[in-house]
Amino acid sequence: MKNALPTLRSVLFVLALTSVISLMTPKAGFCASNEALKKLHPDLRKIASQAGPKIQKEGVKVAAAAEPLLVQVIAWVESNSEGKPSEIDLARYFIDSKIFGRPPIKIGDRWLRVYFGKTAPQALIKIASVAQVSSMMPVVTERNAWPDNCPIEDPKEQPKKGPEDWAKLRETAKTVSAQSLSFQEALETPMPK
C-alpha cells in the first residue's frame, strides 16, 4: 500500500499533464492563435485583441458586447474525390449562420474560395485559426463594397508566330507603305474639314 500512493500520484500527474498539453496544442485543421493573428488585417487584429475578457486585479472583466463586423475571408481548399472544391464549415462563426461565398476559382491543384458575412469580434481569431483560411479583411462598404473582379479562368491561347508570319507582315508593311503618302506630301496635303 505504501508503494501504491506514489504510483497513483505519478499516474494522476501524467493524466493532468496530458490534458494540459492537449489543451495547448491546436486541433487538427486549426492553427495556433499567434499564427491566426498574422492572418488578420491590422484593423481586425486590433479589434480581436480588444474583444476578449480583460484580467484585472479584482478578477476577470467580461468585454462589452460589440457591433458585428462585415468581414471577407480568403481560403485555399483542396479538391475532393470528385475533383470539386471541398467545403469549409465556417457558418457556425457567423451571425445567424449566414455566410456567403463567391464561386471558387481553381488555381493549380487547389481552389481559392472567398467568403463574406457578419461576425462577432470574439469569433475573429476562431475563424482565422482554421487551417485553410489564408487571410481576413474587413469590408468597409464605403470603400470596398463592390466585389473584386474574377480572373479569366480560361484565357484564349495566342497562336505562336514564326518566320513565315514575319515575312507576311513585312510584305503587308511594304504594300501599305507604297500606298501611303510621303512625309513631305502629307505636310502639303490640306486636312479634310
Short mmCIF file of N, CA and C in Angstrom, two decimals:
data_model
loop_
_atom_site.label_atom_id
_atom_site.label_comp_id
_atom_site.label_asym_id
_atom_site.label_seq_id
_atom_site.Cartn_x
_atom_site.Cartn_y
_atom_site.Cartn_z
N MET A 1 0.81 -1.19 0.00
CA MET A 1 0.00 0.00 0.00
C MET A 1 0.86 1.26 0.00
N LYS A 2 2.04 1.20 0.62
CA LYS A 2 2.92 2.35 0.66
C LYS A 2 3.40 2.72 -0.74
N ASN A 3 3.67 1.74 -1.57
CA ASN A 3 4.15 1.99 -2.94
C ASN A 3 3.02 2.44 -3.86
N ALA A 4 1.79 2.15 -3.50
CA ALA A 4 0.66 2.49 -4.36
C ALA A 4 0.40 3.99 -4.41
N LEU A 5 0.63 4.68 -3.28
CA LEU A 5 0.36 6.11 -3.23
C LEU A 5 1.27 6.91 -4.18
N PRO A 6 2.60 6.70 -4.22
CA PRO A 6 3.42 7.43 -5.19
C PRO A 6 3.07 7.07 -6.63
N THR A 7 2.72 5.81 -6.84
CA THR A 7 2.34 5.38 -8.19
C THR A 7 1.06 6.09 -8.63
N LEU A 8 0.11 6.17 -7.71
CA LEU A 8 -1.16 6.84 -8.01
C LEU A 8 -0.91 8.32 -8.29
N ARG A 9 -0.04 8.95 -7.50
CA ARG A 9 0.29 10.35 -7.72
C ARG A 9 0.93 10.55 -9.09
N SER A 10 1.84 9.69 -9.46
CA SER A 10 2.51 9.83 -10.76
C SER A 10 1.54 9.61 -11.91
N VAL A 11 0.59 8.69 -11.76
CA VAL A 11 -0.42 8.45 -12.80
C VAL A 11 -1.32 9.68 -12.94
N LEU A 12 -1.75 10.24 -11.79
CA LEU A 12 -2.58 11.44 -11.83
C LEU A 12 -1.82 12.62 -12.44
N PHE A 13 -0.53 12.73 -12.11
CA PHE A 13 0.29 13.80 -12.68
C PHE A 13 0.38 13.66 -14.20
N VAL A 14 0.60 12.43 -14.68
CA VAL A 14 0.70 12.19 -16.13
C VAL A 14 -0.63 12.51 -16.81
N LEU A 15 -1.74 12.12 -16.20
CA LEU A 15 -3.06 12.40 -16.78
C LEU A 15 -3.31 13.92 -16.84
N ALA A 16 -2.97 14.60 -15.76
CA ALA A 16 -3.15 16.06 -15.75
C ALA A 16 -2.25 16.72 -16.78
N LEU A 17 -1.03 16.25 -16.89
CA LEU A 17 -0.09 16.82 -17.84
C LEU A 17 -0.55 16.60 -19.28
N THR A 18 -1.05 15.42 -19.61
CA THR A 18 -1.52 15.17 -20.98
C THR A 18 -2.75 16.00 -21.32
N SER A 19 -3.63 16.23 -20.34
CA SER A 19 -4.81 17.05 -20.63
C SER A 19 -4.40 18.50 -20.85
N VAL A 20 -3.41 18.99 -20.10
CA VAL A 20 -2.91 20.36 -20.29
C VAL A 20 -2.25 20.48 -21.65
N ILE A 21 -1.45 19.50 -22.03
CA ILE A 21 -0.77 19.54 -23.33
C ILE A 21 -1.78 19.50 -24.46
N SER A 22 -2.84 18.67 -24.30
CA SER A 22 -3.85 18.60 -25.36
C SER A 22 -4.61 19.91 -25.49
N LEU A 23 -4.77 20.65 -24.39
CA LEU A 23 -5.41 21.96 -24.47
C LEU A 23 -4.52 22.98 -25.14
N MET A 24 -3.21 22.84 -24.96
CA MET A 24 -2.27 23.80 -25.52
C MET A 24 -2.00 23.59 -27.00
N THR A 25 -2.09 22.35 -27.49
CA THR A 25 -1.81 22.09 -28.90
C THR A 25 -3.07 22.30 -29.72
N PRO A 26 -2.96 22.91 -30.88
CA PRO A 26 -4.15 23.13 -31.71
C PRO A 26 -4.68 21.83 -32.27
N LYS A 27 -6.00 21.79 -32.47
CA LYS A 27 -6.63 20.60 -33.04
C LYS A 27 -6.27 20.48 -34.51
N ALA A 28 -6.49 19.30 -35.06
CA ALA A 28 -6.22 19.09 -36.49
C ALA A 28 -7.14 19.99 -37.30
N GLY A 29 -6.59 20.65 -38.29
CA GLY A 29 -7.38 21.57 -39.10
C GLY A 29 -7.37 22.99 -38.58
N PHE A 30 -6.71 23.21 -37.45
CA PHE A 30 -6.63 24.55 -36.86
C PHE A 30 -5.18 24.91 -36.62
N CYS A 31 -4.88 26.20 -36.52
CA CYS A 31 -3.53 26.65 -36.23
C CYS A 31 -3.51 27.37 -34.89
N ALA A 32 -2.33 27.64 -34.39
CA ALA A 32 -2.19 28.33 -33.11
C ALA A 32 -2.69 29.76 -33.21
N SER A 33 -3.04 30.35 -32.06
CA SER A 33 -3.63 31.69 -32.07
C SER A 33 -2.65 32.77 -32.55
N ASN A 34 -1.35 32.59 -32.30
CA ASN A 34 -0.40 33.59 -32.80
C ASN A 34 -0.31 33.54 -34.32
N GLU A 35 -0.44 32.35 -34.92
CA GLU A 35 -0.49 32.23 -36.38
C GLU A 35 -1.80 32.81 -36.92
N ALA A 36 -2.89 32.62 -36.17
CA ALA A 36 -4.18 33.16 -36.59
C ALA A 36 -4.16 34.68 -36.60
N LEU A 37 -3.48 35.28 -35.63
CA LEU A 37 -3.39 36.75 -35.59
C LEU A 37 -2.68 37.31 -36.81
N LYS A 38 -1.70 36.57 -37.34
CA LYS A 38 -0.98 37.02 -38.53
C LYS A 38 -1.87 37.04 -39.76
N LYS A 39 -2.94 36.25 -39.77
CA LYS A 39 -3.84 36.19 -40.91
C LYS A 39 -4.83 37.35 -40.94
N LEU A 40 -4.98 38.04 -39.81
CA LEU A 40 -5.95 39.12 -39.71
C LEU A 40 -5.39 40.43 -40.25
N HIS A 41 -6.25 41.20 -40.89
CA HIS A 41 -5.92 42.56 -41.31
C HIS A 41 -5.59 43.36 -40.05
N PRO A 42 -4.66 44.33 -40.11
CA PRO A 42 -4.29 45.08 -38.90
C PRO A 42 -5.48 45.70 -38.16
N ASP A 43 -6.49 46.18 -38.88
CA ASP A 43 -7.67 46.73 -38.20
C ASP A 43 -8.41 45.64 -37.43
N LEU A 44 -8.54 44.46 -38.03
CA LEU A 44 -9.22 43.35 -37.36
C LEU A 44 -8.38 42.82 -36.20
N ARG A 45 -7.06 42.86 -36.35
CA ARG A 45 -6.17 42.39 -35.28
C ARG A 45 -6.38 43.23 -34.02
N LYS A 46 -6.53 44.53 -34.20
CA LYS A 46 -6.76 45.43 -33.07
C LYS A 46 -8.10 45.13 -32.42
N ILE A 47 -9.14 44.93 -33.23
CA ILE A 47 -10.48 44.65 -32.71
C ILE A 47 -10.48 43.31 -31.98
N ALA A 48 -9.81 42.30 -32.55
CA ALA A 48 -9.78 40.97 -31.93
C ALA A 48 -9.06 41.00 -30.59
N SER A 49 -8.01 41.80 -30.49
CA SER A 49 -7.28 41.86 -29.22
C SER A 49 -8.08 42.55 -28.13
N GLN A 50 -8.99 43.43 -28.51
CA GLN A 50 -9.83 44.12 -27.53
C GLN A 50 -11.13 43.39 -27.24
N ALA A 51 -11.44 42.33 -27.99
CA ALA A 51 -12.73 41.65 -27.88
C ALA A 51 -12.79 40.66 -26.72
N GLY A 52 -11.65 40.15 -26.30
CA GLY A 52 -11.65 39.14 -25.24
C GLY A 52 -11.84 39.73 -23.86
N PRO A 53 -12.01 38.87 -22.86
CA PRO A 53 -12.16 39.36 -21.48
C PRO A 53 -10.86 39.97 -20.97
N LYS A 54 -10.98 40.97 -20.13
CA LYS A 54 -9.83 41.65 -19.56
C LYS A 54 -9.57 41.12 -18.15
N ILE A 55 -8.31 40.86 -17.83
CA ILE A 55 -7.94 40.41 -16.49
C ILE A 55 -7.50 41.61 -15.69
N GLN A 56 -8.13 41.81 -14.55
CA GLN A 56 -7.81 42.94 -13.69
C GLN A 56 -7.41 42.41 -12.32
N LYS A 57 -7.04 43.34 -11.42
CA LYS A 57 -6.66 42.93 -10.06
C LYS A 57 -7.83 42.30 -9.33
N GLU A 58 -9.04 42.82 -9.55
CA GLU A 58 -10.22 42.30 -8.85
C GLU A 58 -10.71 40.99 -9.45
N GLY A 59 -10.33 40.68 -10.68
CA GLY A 59 -10.80 39.46 -11.33
C GLY A 59 -10.98 39.70 -12.81
N VAL A 60 -11.68 38.80 -13.46
CA VAL A 60 -11.88 38.88 -14.89
C VAL A 60 -13.08 39.77 -15.19
N LYS A 61 -12.90 40.72 -16.08
CA LYS A 61 -13.97 41.60 -16.51
C LYS A 61 -14.37 41.19 -17.93
N VAL A 62 -15.63 40.89 -18.12
CA VAL A 62 -16.10 40.46 -19.43
C VAL A 62 -16.16 41.66 -20.37
N ALA A 63 -15.74 41.45 -21.60
CA ALA A 63 -15.75 42.52 -22.58
C ALA A 63 -17.18 42.89 -22.93
N ALA A 64 -17.40 44.15 -23.19
CA ALA A 64 -18.73 44.62 -23.58
C ALA A 64 -19.08 44.07 -24.96
N ALA A 65 -20.37 43.84 -25.16
CA ALA A 65 -20.81 43.34 -26.46
C ALA A 65 -20.53 44.39 -27.53
N ALA A 66 -19.92 43.95 -28.61
CA ALA A 66 -19.56 44.87 -29.68
C ALA A 66 -20.43 44.62 -30.90
N GLU A 67 -20.43 45.61 -31.77
CA GLU A 67 -21.21 45.50 -33.01
C GLU A 67 -20.64 44.40 -33.89
N PRO A 68 -21.50 43.70 -34.63
CA PRO A 68 -20.99 42.70 -35.57
C PRO A 68 -20.20 43.37 -36.69
N LEU A 69 -19.25 42.64 -37.24
CA LEU A 69 -18.39 43.16 -38.30
C LEU A 69 -18.67 42.42 -39.60
N LEU A 70 -18.60 43.14 -40.70
CA LEU A 70 -18.70 42.53 -42.02
C LEU A 70 -17.27 42.23 -42.47
N VAL A 71 -16.96 40.94 -42.66
CA VAL A 71 -15.59 40.54 -43.00
C VAL A 71 -15.58 39.70 -44.27
N GLN A 72 -14.41 39.69 -44.90
CA GLN A 72 -14.15 38.87 -46.08
C GLN A 72 -13.08 37.86 -45.70
N VAL A 73 -13.34 36.59 -45.97
CA VAL A 73 -12.42 35.51 -45.62
C VAL A 73 -11.89 34.87 -46.90
N ILE A 74 -10.57 34.81 -47.04
CA ILE A 74 -9.93 34.17 -48.19
C ILE A 74 -9.41 32.81 -47.73
N ALA A 75 -9.80 31.76 -48.43
CA ALA A 75 -9.39 30.41 -48.03
C ALA A 75 -8.94 29.61 -49.24
N TRP A 76 -7.98 28.72 -49.02
CA TRP A 76 -7.49 27.79 -50.04
C TRP A 76 -7.95 26.40 -49.64
N VAL A 77 -8.63 25.70 -50.54
CA VAL A 77 -9.10 24.35 -50.25
C VAL A 77 -8.59 23.37 -51.30
N GLU A 78 -8.53 22.13 -50.91
CA GLU A 78 -8.10 21.07 -51.83
C GLU A 78 -9.31 20.54 -52.58
N SER A 79 -9.06 19.78 -53.64
CA SER A 79 -10.14 19.14 -54.39
C SER A 79 -10.60 17.90 -53.63
N ASN A 80 -11.90 17.63 -53.70
CA ASN A 80 -12.40 16.39 -53.09
C ASN A 80 -12.25 15.25 -54.09
N SER A 81 -12.80 14.09 -53.77
CA SER A 81 -12.63 12.91 -54.63
C SER A 81 -13.25 13.08 -56.01
N GLU A 82 -14.24 13.98 -56.14
CA GLU A 82 -14.89 14.23 -57.43
C GLU A 82 -14.18 15.31 -58.23
N GLY A 83 -13.12 15.89 -57.68
CA GLY A 83 -12.40 16.96 -58.37
C GLY A 83 -12.98 18.33 -58.14
N LYS A 84 -13.99 18.45 -57.28
CA LYS A 84 -14.62 19.72 -56.96
C LYS A 84 -14.00 20.26 -55.67
N PRO A 85 -14.16 21.57 -55.41
CA PRO A 85 -13.58 22.12 -54.18
C PRO A 85 -14.29 21.60 -52.94
N SER A 86 -13.51 21.28 -51.91
CA SER A 86 -14.11 20.84 -50.66
C SER A 86 -14.67 22.04 -49.91
N GLU A 87 -15.62 21.78 -49.03
CA GLU A 87 -16.28 22.85 -48.29
C GLU A 87 -15.60 23.05 -46.93
N ILE A 88 -15.67 24.26 -46.42
CA ILE A 88 -15.18 24.58 -45.08
C ILE A 88 -16.40 24.99 -44.27
N ASP A 89 -16.54 24.45 -43.06
CA ASP A 89 -17.68 24.79 -42.21
C ASP A 89 -17.34 26.02 -41.38
N LEU A 90 -17.60 27.20 -41.93
CA LEU A 90 -17.38 28.45 -41.22
C LEU A 90 -18.67 29.07 -40.73
N ALA A 91 -19.81 28.50 -41.10
CA ALA A 91 -21.11 29.11 -40.79
C ALA A 91 -21.32 29.27 -39.29
N ARG A 92 -20.78 28.38 -38.46
CA ARG A 92 -21.01 28.47 -37.02
C ARG A 92 -20.37 29.72 -36.40
N TYR A 93 -19.42 30.33 -37.08
CA TYR A 93 -18.76 31.51 -36.56
C TYR A 93 -19.44 32.81 -36.98
N PHE A 94 -20.43 32.73 -37.85
CA PHE A 94 -21.08 33.92 -38.37
C PHE A 94 -22.47 34.08 -37.77
N ILE A 95 -22.95 35.32 -37.73
CA ILE A 95 -24.24 35.63 -37.12
C ILE A 95 -25.34 34.96 -37.93
N ASP A 96 -26.24 34.31 -37.22
CA ASP A 96 -27.35 33.54 -37.81
C ASP A 96 -26.86 32.46 -38.78
N SER A 97 -25.62 32.05 -38.65
CA SER A 97 -25.01 31.03 -39.52
C SER A 97 -25.11 31.39 -41.00
N LYS A 98 -25.14 32.69 -41.29
CA LYS A 98 -25.23 33.14 -42.68
C LYS A 98 -23.85 33.53 -43.16
N ILE A 99 -23.38 32.81 -44.14
CA ILE A 99 -22.11 33.13 -44.77
C ILE A 99 -22.32 33.01 -46.28
N PHE A 100 -21.77 33.95 -47.00
CA PHE A 100 -21.94 33.97 -48.44
C PHE A 100 -20.58 33.76 -49.09
N GLY A 101 -20.61 33.11 -50.24
CA GLY A 101 -19.35 32.84 -50.92
C GLY A 101 -19.43 33.12 -52.40
N ARG A 102 -18.29 33.49 -52.93
CA ARG A 102 -18.18 33.67 -54.38
C ARG A 102 -17.84 32.32 -54.99
N PRO A 103 -18.08 32.15 -56.29
CA PRO A 103 -17.73 30.87 -56.91
C PRO A 103 -16.24 30.60 -56.76
N PRO A 104 -15.89 29.34 -56.48
CA PRO A 104 -14.47 29.01 -56.31
C PRO A 104 -13.70 29.14 -57.62
N ILE A 105 -12.41 29.47 -57.50
CA ILE A 105 -11.54 29.61 -58.65
C ILE A 105 -10.44 28.57 -58.51
N LYS A 106 -10.25 27.75 -59.53
CA LYS A 106 -9.20 26.74 -59.48
C LYS A 106 -7.88 27.36 -59.94
N ILE A 107 -6.89 27.29 -59.06
CA ILE A 107 -5.56 27.78 -59.37
C ILE A 107 -4.60 26.65 -59.06
N GLY A 108 -4.05 26.08 -60.11
CA GLY A 108 -3.18 24.91 -59.92
C GLY A 108 -4.01 23.71 -59.49
N ASP A 109 -3.60 23.06 -58.42
CA ASP A 109 -4.35 21.90 -57.93
C ASP A 109 -5.21 22.26 -56.72
N ARG A 110 -5.26 23.55 -56.35
CA ARG A 110 -6.08 23.99 -55.22
C ARG A 110 -7.14 24.97 -55.69
N TRP A 111 -8.09 25.25 -54.81
CA TRP A 111 -9.20 26.14 -55.11
C TRP A 111 -9.15 27.34 -54.19
N LEU A 112 -9.39 28.53 -54.74
CA LEU A 112 -9.47 29.76 -53.97
C LEU A 112 -10.94 30.03 -53.69
N ARG A 113 -11.29 30.16 -52.40
CA ARG A 113 -12.66 30.45 -52.01
C ARG A 113 -12.68 31.78 -51.28
N VAL A 114 -13.67 32.61 -51.60
CA VAL A 114 -13.84 33.91 -50.94
C VAL A 114 -15.22 33.92 -50.30
N TYR A 115 -15.23 34.07 -48.97
CA TYR A 115 -16.47 34.12 -48.20
C TYR A 115 -16.61 35.49 -47.59
N PHE A 116 -17.85 35.89 -47.28
CA PHE A 116 -18.07 37.10 -46.52
C PHE A 116 -19.35 36.98 -45.72
N GLY A 117 -19.40 37.70 -44.62
CA GLY A 117 -20.57 37.67 -43.75
C GLY A 117 -20.32 38.51 -42.52
N LYS A 118 -21.35 38.59 -41.65
CA LYS A 118 -21.22 39.35 -40.41
C LYS A 118 -20.85 38.39 -39.28
N THR A 119 -19.89 38.82 -38.48
CA THR A 119 -19.43 38.00 -37.37
C THR A 119 -19.18 38.88 -36.15
N ALA A 120 -19.16 38.25 -34.99
CA ALA A 120 -18.85 38.96 -33.75
C ALA A 120 -17.34 39.12 -33.62
N PRO A 121 -16.88 40.18 -32.99
CA PRO A 121 -15.43 40.36 -32.82
C PRO A 121 -14.76 39.21 -32.08
N GLN A 122 -15.49 38.53 -31.18
CA GLN A 122 -14.93 37.42 -30.44
C GLN A 122 -14.64 36.21 -31.33
N ALA A 123 -15.24 36.15 -32.51
CA ALA A 123 -15.07 35.00 -33.41
C ALA A 123 -13.96 35.21 -34.43
N LEU A 124 -13.34 36.39 -34.46
CA LEU A 124 -12.33 36.66 -35.48
C LEU A 124 -11.16 35.68 -35.40
N ILE A 125 -10.62 35.48 -34.21
CA ILE A 125 -9.47 34.57 -34.06
C ILE A 125 -9.89 33.13 -34.32
N LYS A 126 -11.13 32.78 -33.97
CA LYS A 126 -11.62 31.41 -34.24
C LYS A 126 -11.66 31.15 -35.74
N ILE A 127 -12.14 32.12 -36.51
CA ILE A 127 -12.20 31.96 -37.97
C ILE A 127 -10.79 31.89 -38.54
N ALA A 128 -9.91 32.79 -38.10
CA ALA A 128 -8.55 32.84 -38.63
C ALA A 128 -7.74 31.61 -38.24
N SER A 129 -8.15 30.91 -37.19
CA SER A 129 -7.39 29.73 -36.77
C SER A 129 -7.70 28.50 -37.61
N VAL A 130 -8.72 28.56 -38.46
CA VAL A 130 -9.00 27.45 -39.37
C VAL A 130 -7.84 27.35 -40.36
N ALA A 131 -7.29 26.16 -40.53
CA ALA A 131 -6.06 25.98 -41.30
C ALA A 131 -6.19 26.44 -42.76
N GLN A 132 -7.34 26.26 -43.38
CA GLN A 132 -7.49 26.63 -44.79
C GLN A 132 -7.60 28.13 -45.01
N VAL A 133 -7.93 28.89 -43.98
CA VAL A 133 -8.07 30.34 -44.11
C VAL A 133 -6.69 30.95 -44.26
N SER A 134 -6.51 31.78 -45.30
CA SER A 134 -5.21 32.41 -45.50
C SER A 134 -5.20 33.86 -45.06
N SER A 135 -6.36 34.56 -45.12
CA SER A 135 -6.40 35.94 -44.64
C SER A 135 -7.85 36.36 -44.41
N MET A 136 -7.99 37.41 -43.60
CA MET A 136 -9.30 38.01 -43.31
C MET A 136 -9.16 39.52 -43.39
N MET A 137 -10.14 40.16 -44.02
CA MET A 137 -10.13 41.61 -44.16
C MET A 137 -11.50 42.16 -43.80
N PRO A 138 -11.54 43.38 -43.27
CA PRO A 138 -12.85 43.99 -43.03
C PRO A 138 -13.44 44.48 -44.34
N VAL A 139 -14.75 44.43 -44.43
CA VAL A 139 -15.43 45.00 -45.60
C VAL A 139 -16.02 46.33 -45.15
N VAL A 140 -15.47 47.41 -45.67
CA VAL A 140 -15.97 48.76 -45.39
C VAL A 140 -16.79 49.15 -46.60
N THR A 141 -18.10 49.23 -46.42
CA THR A 141 -18.99 49.40 -47.58
C THR A 141 -18.72 50.67 -48.36
N GLU A 142 -18.27 51.73 -47.69
CA GLU A 142 -17.97 52.96 -48.41
C GLU A 142 -16.75 52.80 -49.30
N ARG A 143 -15.86 51.88 -48.93
CA ARG A 143 -14.59 51.76 -49.65
C ARG A 143 -14.56 50.55 -50.58
N ASN A 144 -15.01 49.40 -50.11
CA ASN A 144 -14.85 48.20 -50.93
C ASN A 144 -16.08 47.31 -50.93
N ALA A 145 -17.23 47.90 -51.15
CA ALA A 145 -18.45 47.11 -51.18
C ALA A 145 -18.61 46.34 -52.48
N TRP A 146 -18.00 46.82 -53.56
CA TRP A 146 -18.11 46.12 -54.82
C TRP A 146 -17.19 44.91 -54.81
N PRO A 147 -17.65 43.78 -55.31
CA PRO A 147 -16.79 42.59 -55.31
C PRO A 147 -15.62 42.74 -56.28
N ASP A 148 -14.55 42.05 -55.97
CA ASP A 148 -13.38 42.07 -56.84
C ASP A 148 -13.70 41.35 -58.14
N ASN A 149 -13.03 41.77 -59.21
CA ASN A 149 -13.21 41.09 -60.49
C ASN A 149 -12.54 39.72 -60.43
N CYS A 150 -13.21 38.72 -60.97
CA CYS A 150 -12.63 37.38 -61.01
C CYS A 150 -11.66 37.31 -62.19
N PRO A 151 -10.54 36.64 -62.02
CA PRO A 151 -9.64 36.48 -63.17
C PRO A 151 -10.27 35.56 -64.21
N ILE A 152 -9.85 35.72 -65.44
CA ILE A 152 -10.37 34.88 -66.51
C ILE A 152 -9.90 33.46 -66.27
N GLU A 153 -10.83 32.52 -66.22
CA GLU A 153 -10.47 31.14 -65.90
C GLU A 153 -9.81 30.43 -67.08
N ASP A 154 -10.31 30.71 -68.30
CA ASP A 154 -9.79 30.00 -69.46
C ASP A 154 -9.42 31.01 -70.54
N PRO A 155 -8.28 31.68 -70.41
CA PRO A 155 -7.92 32.68 -71.42
C PRO A 155 -7.62 32.01 -72.76
N LYS A 156 -7.90 32.73 -73.86
CA LYS A 156 -7.63 32.19 -75.18
C LYS A 156 -6.12 32.13 -75.40
N GLU A 157 -5.67 31.02 -75.91
CA GLU A 157 -4.24 30.88 -76.16
C GLU A 157 -3.90 31.57 -77.47
N GLN A 158 -2.89 32.43 -77.42
CA GLN A 158 -2.48 33.17 -78.61
C GLN A 158 -1.66 32.26 -79.52
N PRO A 159 -1.90 32.33 -80.84
CA PRO A 159 -1.12 31.48 -81.75
C PRO A 159 0.34 31.92 -81.76
N LYS A 160 1.22 30.97 -81.94
CA LYS A 160 2.67 31.24 -82.00
C LYS A 160 3.00 31.80 -83.38
N LYS A 161 3.82 32.82 -83.42
CA LYS A 161 4.24 33.43 -84.68
C LYS A 161 5.61 32.88 -85.06
N GLY A 162 5.78 32.59 -86.34
CA GLY A 162 7.05 32.05 -86.83
C GLY A 162 7.60 32.89 -87.98
N PRO A 163 8.70 32.47 -88.61
CA PRO A 163 9.32 33.23 -89.70
C PRO A 163 8.39 33.46 -90.89
N GLU A 164 7.49 32.50 -91.17
CA GLU A 164 6.55 32.70 -92.29
C GLU A 164 5.64 33.88 -92.01
N ASP A 165 5.19 34.00 -90.76
CA ASP A 165 4.31 35.11 -90.38
C ASP A 165 5.05 36.43 -90.46
N TRP A 166 6.33 36.44 -90.07
CA TRP A 166 7.11 37.66 -90.12
C TRP A 166 7.29 38.13 -91.57
N ALA A 167 7.52 37.20 -92.49
CA ALA A 167 7.66 37.54 -93.90
C ALA A 167 6.36 38.14 -94.43
N LYS A 168 5.25 37.57 -94.04
CA LYS A 168 3.95 38.08 -94.48
C LYS A 168 3.71 39.49 -93.92
N LEU A 169 4.10 39.70 -92.67
CA LEU A 169 3.95 41.02 -92.06
C LEU A 169 4.82 42.06 -92.77
N ARG A 170 6.06 41.68 -93.15
CA ARG A 170 6.95 42.60 -93.88
C ARG A 170 6.35 42.96 -95.23
N GLU A 171 5.79 41.96 -95.92
CA GLU A 171 5.17 42.17 -97.23
C GLU A 171 3.97 43.12 -97.10
N THR A 172 3.13 42.92 -96.07
CA THR A 172 1.98 43.79 -95.84
C THR A 172 2.44 45.21 -95.54
N ALA A 173 3.50 45.34 -94.75
CA ALA A 173 4.04 46.67 -94.42
C ALA A 173 4.53 47.38 -95.67
N LYS A 174 5.16 46.64 -96.61
CA LYS A 174 5.66 47.26 -97.85
C LYS A 174 4.50 47.75 -98.71
N THR A 175 3.42 46.97 -98.81
CA THR A 175 2.29 47.40 -99.64
C THR A 175 1.58 48.60 -99.02
N VAL A 176 1.43 48.62 -97.72
CA VAL A 176 0.80 49.77 -97.05
C VAL A 176 1.68 51.00 -97.21
N SER A 177 2.99 50.82 -97.08
CA SER A 177 3.93 51.92 -97.22
C SER A 177 3.89 52.48 -98.64
N ALA A 178 3.77 51.61 -99.66
CA ALA A 178 3.73 52.07 -101.05
C ALA A 178 2.47 52.87 -101.33
N GLN A 179 1.37 52.52 -100.67
CA GLN A 179 0.10 53.21 -100.90
C GLN A 179 -0.01 54.51 -100.09
N SER A 180 0.87 54.71 -99.14
CA SER A 180 0.80 55.89 -98.26
C SER A 180 1.53 57.06 -98.88
N LEU A 181 1.18 58.25 -98.43
CA LEU A 181 1.85 59.47 -98.87
C LEU A 181 3.21 59.58 -98.18
N SER A 182 4.13 60.25 -98.85
CA SER A 182 5.42 60.51 -98.21
C SER A 182 5.21 61.59 -97.14
N PHE A 183 6.20 61.81 -96.31
CA PHE A 183 6.08 62.81 -95.24
C PHE A 183 5.86 64.21 -95.83
N GLN A 184 6.62 64.53 -96.87
CA GLN A 184 6.50 65.87 -97.48
C GLN A 184 5.13 66.05 -98.11
N GLU A 185 4.61 64.99 -98.80
CA GLU A 185 3.29 65.07 -99.42
C GLU A 185 2.20 65.21 -98.35
N ALA A 186 2.38 64.53 -97.22
CA ALA A 186 1.40 64.61 -96.14
C ALA A 186 1.37 66.02 -95.54
N LEU A 187 2.53 66.67 -95.47
CA LEU A 187 2.57 68.04 -94.94
C LEU A 187 1.85 69.02 -95.87
N GLU A 188 1.98 68.80 -97.17
CA GLU A 188 1.41 69.73 -98.14
C GLU A 188 -0.07 69.48 -98.39
N THR A 189 -0.58 68.32 -98.02
CA THR A 189 -1.98 67.99 -98.25
C THR A 189 -2.83 68.67 -97.19
N PRO A 190 -3.87 69.39 -97.60
CA PRO A 190 -4.75 70.05 -96.61
C PRO A 190 -5.58 69.02 -95.85
N MET A 191 -5.88 69.36 -94.60
CA MET A 191 -6.71 68.48 -93.77
C MET A 191 -8.17 68.55 -94.21
N PRO A 192 -8.88 67.43 -94.23
CA PRO A 192 -10.30 67.47 -94.59
C PRO A 192 -11.10 68.19 -93.49
N LYS A 193 -12.14 68.89 -93.93
CA LYS A 193 -12.96 69.65 -92.97
C LYS A 193 -14.15 68.88 -92.56
#
